[in-house]
Coordinates of C-alpha atoms in Angstrom, one line a residue:
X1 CA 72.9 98.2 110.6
X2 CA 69.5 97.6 109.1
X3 CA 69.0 99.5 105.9
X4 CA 65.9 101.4 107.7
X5 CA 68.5 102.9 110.1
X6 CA 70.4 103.8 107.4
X7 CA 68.6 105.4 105.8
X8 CA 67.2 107.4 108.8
X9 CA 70.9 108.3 109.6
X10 CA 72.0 109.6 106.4
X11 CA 69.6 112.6 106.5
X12 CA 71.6 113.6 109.9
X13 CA 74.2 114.4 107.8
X14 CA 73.1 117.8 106.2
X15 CA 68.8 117.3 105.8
X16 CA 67.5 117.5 108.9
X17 CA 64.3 119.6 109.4
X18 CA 65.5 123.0 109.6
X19 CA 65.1 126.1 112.0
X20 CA 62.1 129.0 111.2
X21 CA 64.0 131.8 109.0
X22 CA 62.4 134.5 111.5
X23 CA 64.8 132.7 114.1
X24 CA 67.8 132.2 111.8
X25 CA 67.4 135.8 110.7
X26 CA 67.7 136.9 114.4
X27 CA 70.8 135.4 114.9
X28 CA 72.4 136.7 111.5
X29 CA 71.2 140.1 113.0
X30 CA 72.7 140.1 116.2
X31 CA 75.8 139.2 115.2
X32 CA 76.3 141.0 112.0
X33 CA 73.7 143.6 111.7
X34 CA 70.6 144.1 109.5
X35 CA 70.2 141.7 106.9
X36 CA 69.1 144.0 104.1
X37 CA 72.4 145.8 104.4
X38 CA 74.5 143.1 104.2
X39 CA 73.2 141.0 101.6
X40 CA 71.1 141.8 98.6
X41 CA 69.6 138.1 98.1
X42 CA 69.0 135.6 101.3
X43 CA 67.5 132.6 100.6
X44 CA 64.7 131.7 103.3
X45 CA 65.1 128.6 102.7
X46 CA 68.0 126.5 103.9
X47 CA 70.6 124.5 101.4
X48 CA 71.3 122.2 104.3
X49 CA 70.9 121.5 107.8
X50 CA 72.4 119.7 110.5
X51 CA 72.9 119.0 113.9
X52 CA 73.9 122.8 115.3
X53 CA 72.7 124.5 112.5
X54 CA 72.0 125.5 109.0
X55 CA 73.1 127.2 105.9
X56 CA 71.5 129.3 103.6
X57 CA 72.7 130.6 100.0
X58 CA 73.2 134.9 100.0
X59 CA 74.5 137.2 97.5
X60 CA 76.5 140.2 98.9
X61 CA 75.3 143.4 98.3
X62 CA 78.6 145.5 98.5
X63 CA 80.4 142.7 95.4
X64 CA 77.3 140.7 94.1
X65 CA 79.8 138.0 95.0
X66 CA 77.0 134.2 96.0
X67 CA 78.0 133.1 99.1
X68 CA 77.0 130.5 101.8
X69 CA 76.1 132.0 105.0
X70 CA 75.9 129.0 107.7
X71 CA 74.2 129.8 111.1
X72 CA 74.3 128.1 114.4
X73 CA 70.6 127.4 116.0
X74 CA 69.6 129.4 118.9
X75 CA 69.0 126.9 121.2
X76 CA 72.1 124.6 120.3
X77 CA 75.0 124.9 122.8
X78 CA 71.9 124.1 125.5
X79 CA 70.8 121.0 123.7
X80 CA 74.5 120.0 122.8
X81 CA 75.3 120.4 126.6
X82 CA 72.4 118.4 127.9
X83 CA 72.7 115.5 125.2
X84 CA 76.7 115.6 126.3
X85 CA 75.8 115.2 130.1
X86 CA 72.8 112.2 129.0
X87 CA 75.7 110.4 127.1
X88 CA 78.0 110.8 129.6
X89 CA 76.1 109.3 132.5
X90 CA 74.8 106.4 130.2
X91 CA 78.3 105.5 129.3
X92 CA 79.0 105.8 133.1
X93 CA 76.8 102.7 133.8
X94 CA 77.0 100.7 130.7
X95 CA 80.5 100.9 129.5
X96 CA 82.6 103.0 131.7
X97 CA 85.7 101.8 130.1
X98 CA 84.8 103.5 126.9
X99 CA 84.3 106.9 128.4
X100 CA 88.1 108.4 127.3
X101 CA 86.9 107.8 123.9
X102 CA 83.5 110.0 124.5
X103 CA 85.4 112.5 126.3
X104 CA 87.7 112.7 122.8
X105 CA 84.8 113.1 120.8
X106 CA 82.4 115.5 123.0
X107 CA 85.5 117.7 123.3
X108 CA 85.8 117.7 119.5
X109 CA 82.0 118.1 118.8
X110 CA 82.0 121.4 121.5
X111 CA 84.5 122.5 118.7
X112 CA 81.8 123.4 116.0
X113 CA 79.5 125.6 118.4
X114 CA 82.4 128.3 118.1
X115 CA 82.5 128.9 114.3
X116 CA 85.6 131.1 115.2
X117 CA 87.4 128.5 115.6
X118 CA 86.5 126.5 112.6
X119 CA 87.0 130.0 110.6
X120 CA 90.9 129.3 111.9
X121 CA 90.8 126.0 110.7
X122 CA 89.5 126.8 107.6
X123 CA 91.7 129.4 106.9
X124 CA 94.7 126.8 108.0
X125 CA 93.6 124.4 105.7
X126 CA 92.9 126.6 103.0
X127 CA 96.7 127.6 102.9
X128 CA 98.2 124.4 103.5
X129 CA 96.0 122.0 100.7
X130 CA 95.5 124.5 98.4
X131 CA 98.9 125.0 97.0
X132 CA 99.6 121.3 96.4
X133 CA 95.4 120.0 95.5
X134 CA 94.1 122.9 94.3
X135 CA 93.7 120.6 90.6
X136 CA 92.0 118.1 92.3
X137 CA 90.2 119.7 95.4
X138 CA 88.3 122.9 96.6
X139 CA 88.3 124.3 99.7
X140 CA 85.8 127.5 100.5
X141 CA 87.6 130.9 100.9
X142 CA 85.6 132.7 104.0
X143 CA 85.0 136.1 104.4
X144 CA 86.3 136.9 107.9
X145 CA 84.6 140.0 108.2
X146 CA 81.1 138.6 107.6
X147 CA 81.9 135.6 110.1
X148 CA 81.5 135.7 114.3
X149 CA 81.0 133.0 117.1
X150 CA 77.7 131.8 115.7
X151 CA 77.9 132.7 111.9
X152 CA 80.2 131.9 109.0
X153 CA 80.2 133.6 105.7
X154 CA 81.8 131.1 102.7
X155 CA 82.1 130.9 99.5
X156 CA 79.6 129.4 97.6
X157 CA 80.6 126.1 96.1
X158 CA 78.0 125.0 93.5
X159 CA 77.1 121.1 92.8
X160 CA 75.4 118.3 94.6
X161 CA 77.1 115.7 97.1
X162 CA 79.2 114.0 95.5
X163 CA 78.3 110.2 96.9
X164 CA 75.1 110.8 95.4
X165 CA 76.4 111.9 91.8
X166 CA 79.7 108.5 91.7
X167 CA 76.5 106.6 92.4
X168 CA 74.8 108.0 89.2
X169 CA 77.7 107.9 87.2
X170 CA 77.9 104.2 88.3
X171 CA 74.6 103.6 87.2
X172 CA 74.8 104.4 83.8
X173 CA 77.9 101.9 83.0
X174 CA 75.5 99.5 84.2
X175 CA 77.4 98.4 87.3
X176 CA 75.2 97.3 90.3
X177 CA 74.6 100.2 93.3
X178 CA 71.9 98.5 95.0
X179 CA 72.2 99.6 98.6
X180 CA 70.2 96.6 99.5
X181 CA 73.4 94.7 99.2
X182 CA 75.0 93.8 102.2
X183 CA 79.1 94.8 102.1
X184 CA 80.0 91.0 102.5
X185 CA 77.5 90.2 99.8
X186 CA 79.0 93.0 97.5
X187 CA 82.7 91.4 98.0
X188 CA 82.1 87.8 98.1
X189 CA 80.5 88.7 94.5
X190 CA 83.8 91.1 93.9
X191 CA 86.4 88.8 94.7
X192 CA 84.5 85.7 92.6
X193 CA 83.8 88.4 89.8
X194 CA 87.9 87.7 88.7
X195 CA 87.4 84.2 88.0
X196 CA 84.3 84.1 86.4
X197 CA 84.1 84.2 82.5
X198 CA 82.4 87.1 80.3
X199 CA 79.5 86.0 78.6
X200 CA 77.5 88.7 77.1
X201 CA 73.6 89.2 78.1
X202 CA 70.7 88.3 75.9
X203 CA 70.2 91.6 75.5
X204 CA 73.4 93.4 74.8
X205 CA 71.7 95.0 71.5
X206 CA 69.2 96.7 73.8
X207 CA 71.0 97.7 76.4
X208 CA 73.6 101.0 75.8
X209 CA 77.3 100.0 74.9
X210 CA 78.8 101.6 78.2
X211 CA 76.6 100.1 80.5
X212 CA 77.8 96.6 78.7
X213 CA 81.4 97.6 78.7
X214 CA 81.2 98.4 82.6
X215 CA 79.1 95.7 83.5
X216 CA 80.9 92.9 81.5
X217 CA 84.4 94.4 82.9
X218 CA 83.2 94.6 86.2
X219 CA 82.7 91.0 86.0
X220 CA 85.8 89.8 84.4
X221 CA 88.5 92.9 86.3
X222 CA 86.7 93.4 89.3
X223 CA 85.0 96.9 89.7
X224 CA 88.1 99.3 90.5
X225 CA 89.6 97.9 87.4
X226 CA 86.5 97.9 85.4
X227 CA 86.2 102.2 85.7
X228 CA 90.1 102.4 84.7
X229 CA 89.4 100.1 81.5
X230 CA 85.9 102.2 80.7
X231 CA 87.7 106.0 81.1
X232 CA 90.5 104.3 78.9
X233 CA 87.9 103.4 76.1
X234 CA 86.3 106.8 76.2
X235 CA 89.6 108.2 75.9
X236 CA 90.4 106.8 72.4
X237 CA 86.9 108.3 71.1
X238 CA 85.1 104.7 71.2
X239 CA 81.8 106.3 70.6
X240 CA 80.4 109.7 69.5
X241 CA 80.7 112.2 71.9
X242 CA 83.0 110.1 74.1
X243 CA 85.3 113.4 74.5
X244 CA 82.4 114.9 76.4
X245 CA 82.0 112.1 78.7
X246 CA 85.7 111.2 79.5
X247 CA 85.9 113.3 82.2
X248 CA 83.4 112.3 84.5
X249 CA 83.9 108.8 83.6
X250 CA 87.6 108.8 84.9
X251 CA 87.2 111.1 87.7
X252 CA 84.5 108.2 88.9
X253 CA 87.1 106.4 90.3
X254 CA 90.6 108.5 90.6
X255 CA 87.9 111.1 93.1
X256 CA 87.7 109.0 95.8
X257 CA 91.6 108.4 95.6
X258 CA 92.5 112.2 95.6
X259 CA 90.0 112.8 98.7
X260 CA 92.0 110.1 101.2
X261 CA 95.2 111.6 99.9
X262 CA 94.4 115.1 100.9
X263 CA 93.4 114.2 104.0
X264 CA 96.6 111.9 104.5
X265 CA 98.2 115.2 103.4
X266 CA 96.3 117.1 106.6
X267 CA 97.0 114.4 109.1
X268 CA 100.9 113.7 108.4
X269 CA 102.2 116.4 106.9
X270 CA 100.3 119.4 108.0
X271 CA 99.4 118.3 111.4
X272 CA 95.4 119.9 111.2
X273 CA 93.0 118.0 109.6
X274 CA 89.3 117.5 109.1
X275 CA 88.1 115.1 111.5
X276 CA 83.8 114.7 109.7
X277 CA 84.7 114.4 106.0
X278 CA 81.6 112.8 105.6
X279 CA 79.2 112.6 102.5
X280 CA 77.8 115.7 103.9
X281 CA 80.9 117.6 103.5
X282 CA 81.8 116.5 100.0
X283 CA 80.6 118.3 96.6
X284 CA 80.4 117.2 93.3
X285 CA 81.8 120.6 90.8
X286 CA 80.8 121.0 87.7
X287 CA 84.7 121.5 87.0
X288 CA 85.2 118.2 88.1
X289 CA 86.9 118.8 91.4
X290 CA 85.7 117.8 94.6
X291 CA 84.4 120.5 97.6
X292 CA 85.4 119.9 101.1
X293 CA 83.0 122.0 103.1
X294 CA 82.7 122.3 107.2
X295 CA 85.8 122.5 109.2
X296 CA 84.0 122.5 112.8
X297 CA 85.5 119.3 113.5
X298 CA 89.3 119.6 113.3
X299 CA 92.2 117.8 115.1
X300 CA 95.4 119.1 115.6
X301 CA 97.9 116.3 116.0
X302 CA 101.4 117.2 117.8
X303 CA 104.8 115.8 115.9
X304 CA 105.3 112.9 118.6
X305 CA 101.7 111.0 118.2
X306 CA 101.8 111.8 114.0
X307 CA 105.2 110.6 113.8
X308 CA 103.9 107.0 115.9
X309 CA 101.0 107.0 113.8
X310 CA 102.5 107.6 109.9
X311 CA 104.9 104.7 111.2
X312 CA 101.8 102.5 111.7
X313 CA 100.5 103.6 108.1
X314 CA 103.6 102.6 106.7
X315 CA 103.3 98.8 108.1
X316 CA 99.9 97.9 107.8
X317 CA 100.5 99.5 104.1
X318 CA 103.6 97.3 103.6
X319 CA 101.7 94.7 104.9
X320 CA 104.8 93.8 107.6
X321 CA 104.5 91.0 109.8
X322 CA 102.4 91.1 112.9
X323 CA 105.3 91.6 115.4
X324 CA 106.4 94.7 113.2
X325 CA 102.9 96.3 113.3
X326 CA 102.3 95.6 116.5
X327 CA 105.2 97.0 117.9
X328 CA 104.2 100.1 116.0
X329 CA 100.6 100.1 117.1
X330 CA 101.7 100.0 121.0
X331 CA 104.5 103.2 119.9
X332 CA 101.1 104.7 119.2
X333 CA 99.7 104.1 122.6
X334 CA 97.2 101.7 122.6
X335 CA 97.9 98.7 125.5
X336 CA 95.7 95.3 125.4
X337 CA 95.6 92.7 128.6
X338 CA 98.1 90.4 127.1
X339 CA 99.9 92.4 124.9
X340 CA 99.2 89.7 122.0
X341 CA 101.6 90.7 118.3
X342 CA 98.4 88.3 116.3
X343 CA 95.6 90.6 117.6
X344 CA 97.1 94.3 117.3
X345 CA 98.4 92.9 113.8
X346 CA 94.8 92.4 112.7
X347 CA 93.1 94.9 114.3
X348 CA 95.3 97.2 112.8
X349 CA 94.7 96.2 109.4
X350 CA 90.9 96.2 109.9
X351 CA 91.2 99.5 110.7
X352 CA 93.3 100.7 107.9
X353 CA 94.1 98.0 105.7
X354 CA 91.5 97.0 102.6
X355 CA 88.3 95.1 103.8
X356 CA 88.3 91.1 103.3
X357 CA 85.5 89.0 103.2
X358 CA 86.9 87.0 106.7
X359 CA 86.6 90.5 108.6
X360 CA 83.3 90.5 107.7
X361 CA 82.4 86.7 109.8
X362 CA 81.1 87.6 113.3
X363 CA 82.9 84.9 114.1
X364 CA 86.1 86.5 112.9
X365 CA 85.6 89.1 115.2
X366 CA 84.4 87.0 118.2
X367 CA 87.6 84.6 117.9
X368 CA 90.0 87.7 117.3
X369 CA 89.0 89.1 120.6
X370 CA 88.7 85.9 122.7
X371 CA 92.7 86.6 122.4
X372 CA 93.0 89.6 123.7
X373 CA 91.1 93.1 124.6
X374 CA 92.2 96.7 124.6
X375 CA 92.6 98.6 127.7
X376 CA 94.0 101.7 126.2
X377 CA 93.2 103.7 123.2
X378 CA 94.9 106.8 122.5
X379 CA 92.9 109.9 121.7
X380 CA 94.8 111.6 119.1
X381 CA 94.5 107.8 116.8
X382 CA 90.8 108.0 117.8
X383 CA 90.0 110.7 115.4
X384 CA 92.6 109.5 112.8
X385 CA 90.2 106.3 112.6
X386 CA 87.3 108.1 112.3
X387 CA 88.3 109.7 109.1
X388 CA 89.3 106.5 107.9
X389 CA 86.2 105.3 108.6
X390 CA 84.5 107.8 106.9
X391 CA 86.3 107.8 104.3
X392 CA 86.1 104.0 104.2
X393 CA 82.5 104.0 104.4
X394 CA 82.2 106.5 101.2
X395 CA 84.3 104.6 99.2
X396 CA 82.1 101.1 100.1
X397 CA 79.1 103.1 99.5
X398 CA 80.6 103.9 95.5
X399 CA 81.7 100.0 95.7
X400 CA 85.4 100.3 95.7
X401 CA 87.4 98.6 98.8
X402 CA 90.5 100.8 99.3
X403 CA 93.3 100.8 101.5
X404 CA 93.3 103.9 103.4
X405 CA 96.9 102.6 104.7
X406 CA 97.6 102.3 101.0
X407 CA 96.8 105.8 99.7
X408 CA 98.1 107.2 103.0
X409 CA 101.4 105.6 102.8
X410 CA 103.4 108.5 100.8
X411 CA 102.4 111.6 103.4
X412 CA 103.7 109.1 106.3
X413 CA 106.4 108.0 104.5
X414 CA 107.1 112.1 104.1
X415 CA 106.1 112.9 108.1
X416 CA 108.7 110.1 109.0
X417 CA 111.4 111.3 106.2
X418 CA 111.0 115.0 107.3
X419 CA 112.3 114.0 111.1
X420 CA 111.9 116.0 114.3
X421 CA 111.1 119.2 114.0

């Protein structure tokens, strides 16, 4: 996608213009009463916006307590309802065979117009990650009470999104972020970065001695390896004040790592998880855990399909033959025209595996599916894959190529392990 487009898309996520306060106050109103008895402080401005609606930052009058108070736009079920029906009859004409996949995903989007519901998930979640993350992770506490069908009352979680601030942290040891790269550029260079010597720049005197530690280790280890080696030297005190800065500097890289583990967590051993983890969602705390905000859209998977689909994790992780993953992958429920073991091998480790620089060729992709062709995708592994992808995406975007099958690999291992229920 053009970096234009990209741009464009990423303010979708939670910076979209936002709604008049006089309307957004109405709505608080009528579903909770008079604003001035409820809250002592209510920002009139929004901290973020998107699609359905927006939030704004409150402090309780009856505790003092900051929350977030998110509320769904007047008009939005209506404009949901006709995009819906547009989509609907557009996939109708164009691509009718993908229309069991828009069906999964406009019956998950009508999800987040009842914030009832994601006040259920939330509180689900909440209970289940909580006792096991909470070192690593925050999840919102909401205050039912203060909550309805069309607004939410959180707790507030303070910090900005965390994409932005690994992109930051990344630019001070000197490694390269520049968005302009295209993803086969950025691991062409990552795979030739481990044979190519160090050589230090002409200017290594000028330039600070972290950003020359991660820039020459990024060269000679690869990037992954490059934050491990730069938390490590921080943590023997390799320069003044390097107590101060070991924290963020490890958590650069071990963050993205906890955030695909809780959600491997939620999808295999819980059974409810986040289906939109996206940038969006994700905060930055000053106390150096990550905030997973906005449970609108969440997926409950039964124990037959996550039982199918943690015993696809565990062979694309293992990296089994073809025959064995694709056996697995048609367990799942997806069915192609010829049934080929070769084509459901790869396309399941493009969908969960780590990213190679061959699945990056168009012509990979248009001699992969001169093979063979899907003709049935399940829903439940629908949304699975979109968090991967997601998750996937963020971790490109802070230049690191994980395995989601990798990472996810012990909670499947555990859903498979635990047996029928």
């Amino acid at each position: 996608v053009p970096q234009a487009y990209r741009t464009q898309f990423k303010v979708l996520q939670n910076d979209v213009p936002s709604e008049d306060f006089a309307a957004i106050k109405q709505v608080v109103e009528e579903e909770l009463g008079p604003l001035d008895e409820l809250f002592e402080e209510f920002s009139e401005s929004a901290c973020g916006a998107a699609s359905i609606g927006q939030a704004h930052v409150a402090k309780l009058r009856t505790t003092g307590e900051t929350v977030v108070v998110k509320v769904q736009y007047p008009s939005a079920a209506r404009i949901f309802l006709a995009d819906a029906h547009c989509l609907r009859t557009l996939i109708s004409l164009a691509n009718p065979e993908a229309l069991p996949a828009f069906e999964e995903f406009e019956k998950q989007l009508a999800l987040e117009l009842d914030y009832r519901a994601e006040l259920a998930n939330l509180t689900a979640i909440f209970d289940a990650i909580m006792p096991t993350f909470a070192d690593r992770v925050t999840v919102p506490r909401a205050h039912s009470t203060l909550s309805t069908g069309r607004v939410l009352t959180l707790e507030y979680l303070p910090g900005p999104k965390l994409e932005g601030e690994m992109r930051r942290q990344m630019a001070e040891l000197g490694m390269r972020v520049d968005e302009s790269e295209s993803m086969r550029d950025w691991i062409q260079r990552l795979e030739a970065q481990t044979t190519q010597p160090a050589t230090e720049a002409d200017d290594d005197e000028r330039e600070p001695w972290r950003a020359w530690l991660g820039r020459v280790g990024a060269r000679v280890v690869g990037i992954d390896a490059a934050l491990w080696v730069v938390g490590k030297v921080l943590a023997t005190g390799g320069a003044a004040g390097g107590a101060g800065g070991l924290r963020s500097q490890e958590e650069l890289r071990t963050c993205l790592h906890s955030l695909v583990e809780v959600h491997g967590f939620e999808i295999f051993v819980h059974g409810l998880f986040n289906a939109d983890p996206h940038p969006g969602n994700l905060i930055a705390m000053g106390d150096g855990k990550v905030g997973l905000i906005d449970y609108g859209q969440c997926k409950r998977l039964e124990e037959g399909p996550r039982r199918a689909i943690a015993e696809l994790m565990v062979k694309v992780a293992d990296d089994a033959p073809h025959a064995e993953v694709a056996a697995a992958f048609r367990r799942v429920g997806v069915r192609t025209e010829h049934g080929g073991d070769e084509f459901l091998g790869k396309m399941a480790r493009l969908m969960f595996g780590r990213v190679s620089v061959e699945m990056l060729e168009p012509k990979w992709h248009r001699d992969l599916h001169k093979t063979d062709k899907m003709t049935h995708y399940p829903p439940d592994l629908l949304m699975v894959h979109r968090v991967a992808l997601i998750l996937r995406g963020l971790s490109v975007a802070c230049r690191e190529n994980v395995s989601i099958a990798e990472l996810w690999r012990p909670h499947a291992a555990a859903a498979l392990d635990a047996g029928p229920d």
